[in-house]
Amino acid sequence: MRTTRVDRRSHAPQIAIYRSAFMIQTENLHKHYHMGESVVHALDGVDVSIKPGEFVSLTGASGSGKSTLMHLMGCLDRPTSGILRFDGEILGSLPDKQLAMIRNQRIGFVFQTFNLINRTSALENVLVPLVYTRKNFSRKIARDALERVGLGKRASHKPSEMSGGECQRVAIARAIVNNPKLLLADEPTGNLDTRTGEQIMGIFHDLHAAGMTIILVTHEMEVAAQADRMIQMRDGKVVEDTAINAGRREEMLGSAQHSQQRMLREKAPPAQSPLTGTLAPNPEPRT
Amino acid sequence: MFHLKIAMMAIRGLRQNLLRTMLATLGVVIGVGAVVSAVSILEGAEKEILGKVESLGADRVLIFNGSDKKSHRAVQVSSLLPEDAEKITDENPKLIKSVSPQYNGGGQTKYFQKNVSGSILGTTESYADINDYQIAQGRFITREHIRGSAMVCVLGHKVARDLFGELPAIGKNVKVNGKSFAVIGIMEERGAIGFVEVDNQIIIPVTTAMGRMFGARYVTMLVAQCESAELVPACIDGIKKTLRESHRIRAGEDEDFQVFTQDQFKQQLGQVALIFGVVLYSIAGISIVVGAIGIMNIMLVSVTERTREIGVRIAVGARRWDILKQFLTEASIISCLGGAMGVVCGWAMANFLSKFTQVFKVYTPPMIIVLALVMAAVVGIISGIYPAIRAARLDPVQALRYE
């Protein structure tokens, strides 16, 4: 008996940085909302697994359930049914207190609208998660985080004195200040111009290279194409889950350009017919 | 340490909107200020009146004309004779040290061009002893002066100073209500005995006052000094017995005089103070409620305005308790700050009014300062709890989307 017990112990799995082979694992995940009398199936049986160190883009039209999935992964909400594992732990059963701790120490959030606390400095904004860690900390940690996003010199500036790109970098610094394993970004480039958006994506690439798992919610194909894997959603279901190789990336960027051109055409003032004086029909019907 | 950081965060939150914070504070400042100044004035007045009552002495019994029962007669009866004083002393030898009859009148006292109007007291030689009121120069009126209705007077300190200044007054003649009186003495500076400003008073023999000056039959009151304060109840019984006999009041009939002691005055004073207190405290209480509503209003606005901030805080790891604490701390800081400022403002206000009007003195009991601060803290917590709970119960997903 004694020997078997020792054997068992020796066969116990090695505890590494990650407790599980998967960072996020969902099984038949459902989320329903009640809107008045009707029930909205925001998530309708989602099964995805994301490994540590992956860079995943989560795409889909608005209302497809991508934000809901992100909120569930980020422990901001609880699923109606199904299983959601975060680093091996089943989240549905954890008390609020523990979810708060996971959000604080293992997850970083980046939002489309930055969501910085106005009228306090960049440094104070980055310090916020450290306060809720309930341990003594030095301000240097926050300074280092700002340094990592290239804003070391702007630490004392307020969000109102910064450009959109700088604000988003402060937000990223806030997200990474506690060195989380998972970074969740919800349309991080949505409010930025293309060039600034590229700079922000550059920071995500650096963080990914440093070993962080990144899940990027976006509906822009150029942005989605920069990830290593794309999960596309529609009506609360995963409709596509593919690795992005070079060929696929070309294809996505091409379709993005195509849709951009189409949008430009649609926005252009409609040509007037010289003969009738009435509005000419749209050259291309909307799909 | 963690709580300190939450508090720092709350302070930062308040500083973000300084004007609004100040306006919210103002409500509490006014409320607490009203309480503190009201109490200061009330306590000051009570203390002053109590001091006057106590200057009467615990061993005194005051006897006034009239019935203490609700009289069915329209006119107050006067019944006390100067002779009653001697009767009381004679019939209660072991109880009562002495009794002085007092006739209070008023009038002008003139010395050449100088003119002083003040109260005129007709009394006997025992008045000075009963009140422990010493003569400063010359001598007090004597039994002989009384017997002979002598035209002599003793001046109060202020009267003497106003009429004669530094000049000698003893032996000079002054005109009191047109009649010539010889000054035989000047009293020490004393301020007030009971409710009478004795420095502004002229003392003449009671017989002179009643016979030659005012033509009165009855005295205003009798002041009896008991052998000791413990004997006061026995003295009252003795006095009543003597006066009932002297005034020929049959058993069962109402007395035609009233007997007062220091304790009775104190009781009456307490009742008056209570009425004023209830009125003042309710006004102050209302203004504190208004202040509390102000804080709650501001906090609700603040929570709505900072919905996204709350969402972010939850997203980066704040527990619901932390959010609750932060907003509760903000409300408490507003009200405690208001409380502290209110104490200072209330105290300053009461003192300013006292200086300005010169009518009353103020006294701020230290207890009321503690009480006001505790009250402010309670107001903060009560008015902050609902907005804080609302903040803590926000759904983070909704809060982050809030426009």
mmCIF file of C-alpha atoms in Angstrom, chain A residues 33 67-68 71 76-77 96-97 100-101 103-104 109 111 113 115 117-120 124 128-129 131-132 134-137 139 174, chain B residues 1-2 5-6 9 12 16-17 308-309 311-320 322-323 325-326 395-398 400-401 403:
data_model
loop_
_atom_site.group_PDB
_atom_site.id
_atom_site.type_symbol
_atom_site.label_atom_id
_atom_site.label_comp_id
_atom_site.label_asym_id
_atom_site.label_seq_id
_atom_site.Cartn_x
_atom_site.Cartn_y
_atom_site.Cartn_z
ATOM 1 C CA TYR A 33 -30.402 37.432 -21.802
ATOM 2 C CA SER A 67 -18.317 40.535 -26.833
ATOM 3 C CA THR A 68 -20.411 38.267 -24.647
ATOM 4 C CA HIS A 71 -16.947 39.100 -21.038
ATOM 5 C CA LEU A 76 -17.130 39.813 -15.831
ATOM 6 C CA ASP A 77 -20.190 37.679 -16.333
ATOM 7 C CA ASP A 96 -17.309 36.708 -6.683
ATOM 8 C CA LYS A 97 -14.332 37.389 -4.479
ATOM 9 C CA ALA A 100 -12.269 39.544 -8.722
ATOM 10 C CA MET A 101 -8.866 38.135 -7.834
ATOM 11 C CA ARG A 103 -9.528 39.571 -13.023
ATOM 12 C CA ASN A 104 -7.001 41.435 -10.984
ATOM 13 C CA PHE A 109 -8.546 44.286 -20.191
ATOM 14 C CA PHE A 111 -11.260 48.584 -24.253
ATOM 15 C CA THR A 113 -12.890 53.632 -25.537
ATOM 16 C CA ASN A 115 -11.923 53.726 -20.136
ATOM 17 C CA ILE A 117 -10.221 57.599 -15.166
ATOM 18 C CA ASN A 118 -10.103 61.201 -16.312
ATOM 19 C CA ARG A 119 -8.469 63.957 -14.330
ATOM 20 C CA THR A 120 -5.979 61.608 -12.713
ATOM 21 C CA GLU A 124 -2.505 56.865 -11.188
ATOM 22 C CA VAL A 128 -5.544 51.201 -9.996
ATOM 23 C CA PRO A 129 -5.200 47.388 -10.424
ATOM 24 C CA VAL A 131 -4.517 48.892 -5.276
ATOM 25 C CA TYR A 132 -6.988 46.030 -5.583
ATOM 26 C CA ARG A 134 -4.230 44.308 -1.563
ATOM 27 C CA LYS A 135 -0.495 44.085 -1.190
ATOM 28 C CA ASN A 136 2.100 46.752 -0.750
ATOM 29 C CA PHE A 137 3.518 47.838 -4.043
ATOM 30 C CA ARG A 139 4.989 52.911 -7.898
ATOM 31 C CA ARG A 174 -2.870 49.318 -16.850
ATOM 32 C CA MET B 1 -2.950 50.020 4.274
ATOM 33 C CA PHE B 2 -5.524 48.860 1.753
ATOM 34 C CA LYS B 5 -5.579 53.536 -0.363
ATOM 35 C CA ILE B 6 -9.347 53.297 -0.744
ATOM 36 C CA MET B 9 -8.958 57.130 -3.920
ATOM 37 C CA ARG B 12 -9.064 61.948 -5.274
ATOM 38 C CA GLN B 16 -12.046 65.766 -9.208
ATOM 39 C CA ASN B 17 -15.161 67.794 -8.699
ATOM 40 C CA ARG B 308 -17.822 53.538 -16.499
ATOM 41 C CA GLU B 309 -15.163 54.146 -13.886
ATOM 42 C CA GLY B 311 -17.075 49.173 -14.499
ATOM 43 C CA VAL B 312 -13.344 49.578 -15.070
ATOM 44 C CA ARG B 313 -12.567 49.190 -11.396
ATOM 45 C CA ILE B 314 -14.534 45.950 -11.272
ATOM 46 C CA ALA B 315 -12.822 44.776 -14.482
ATOM 47 C CA VAL B 316 -9.365 45.326 -13.018
ATOM 48 C CA GLY B 317 -10.179 43.413 -9.872
ATOM 49 C CA ALA B 318 -12.201 45.547 -7.464
ATOM 50 C CA ARG B 319 -14.635 43.599 -5.318
ATOM 51 C CA ARG B 320 -18.122 44.917 -4.833
ATOM 52 C CA ASP B 322 -14.313 47.870 -2.438
ATOM 53 C CA ILE B 323 -16.635 49.949 -4.601
ATOM 54 C CA LYS B 325 -16.333 51.348 0.616
ATOM 55 C CA GLN B 326 -15.017 53.904 -1.819
ATOM 56 C CA ASP B 395 -23.316 44.998 -13.628
ATOM 57 C CA PRO B 396 -19.767 45.492 -14.930
ATOM 58 C CA VAL B 397 -20.707 44.557 -18.490
ATOM 59 C CA GLN B 398 -23.479 47.163 -18.540
ATOM 60 C CA LEU B 400 -18.532 49.424 -19.265
ATOM 61 C CA ARG B 401 -20.984 50.044 -22.095
ATOM 62 C CA GLU B 403 -22.683 56.201 -22.317
#
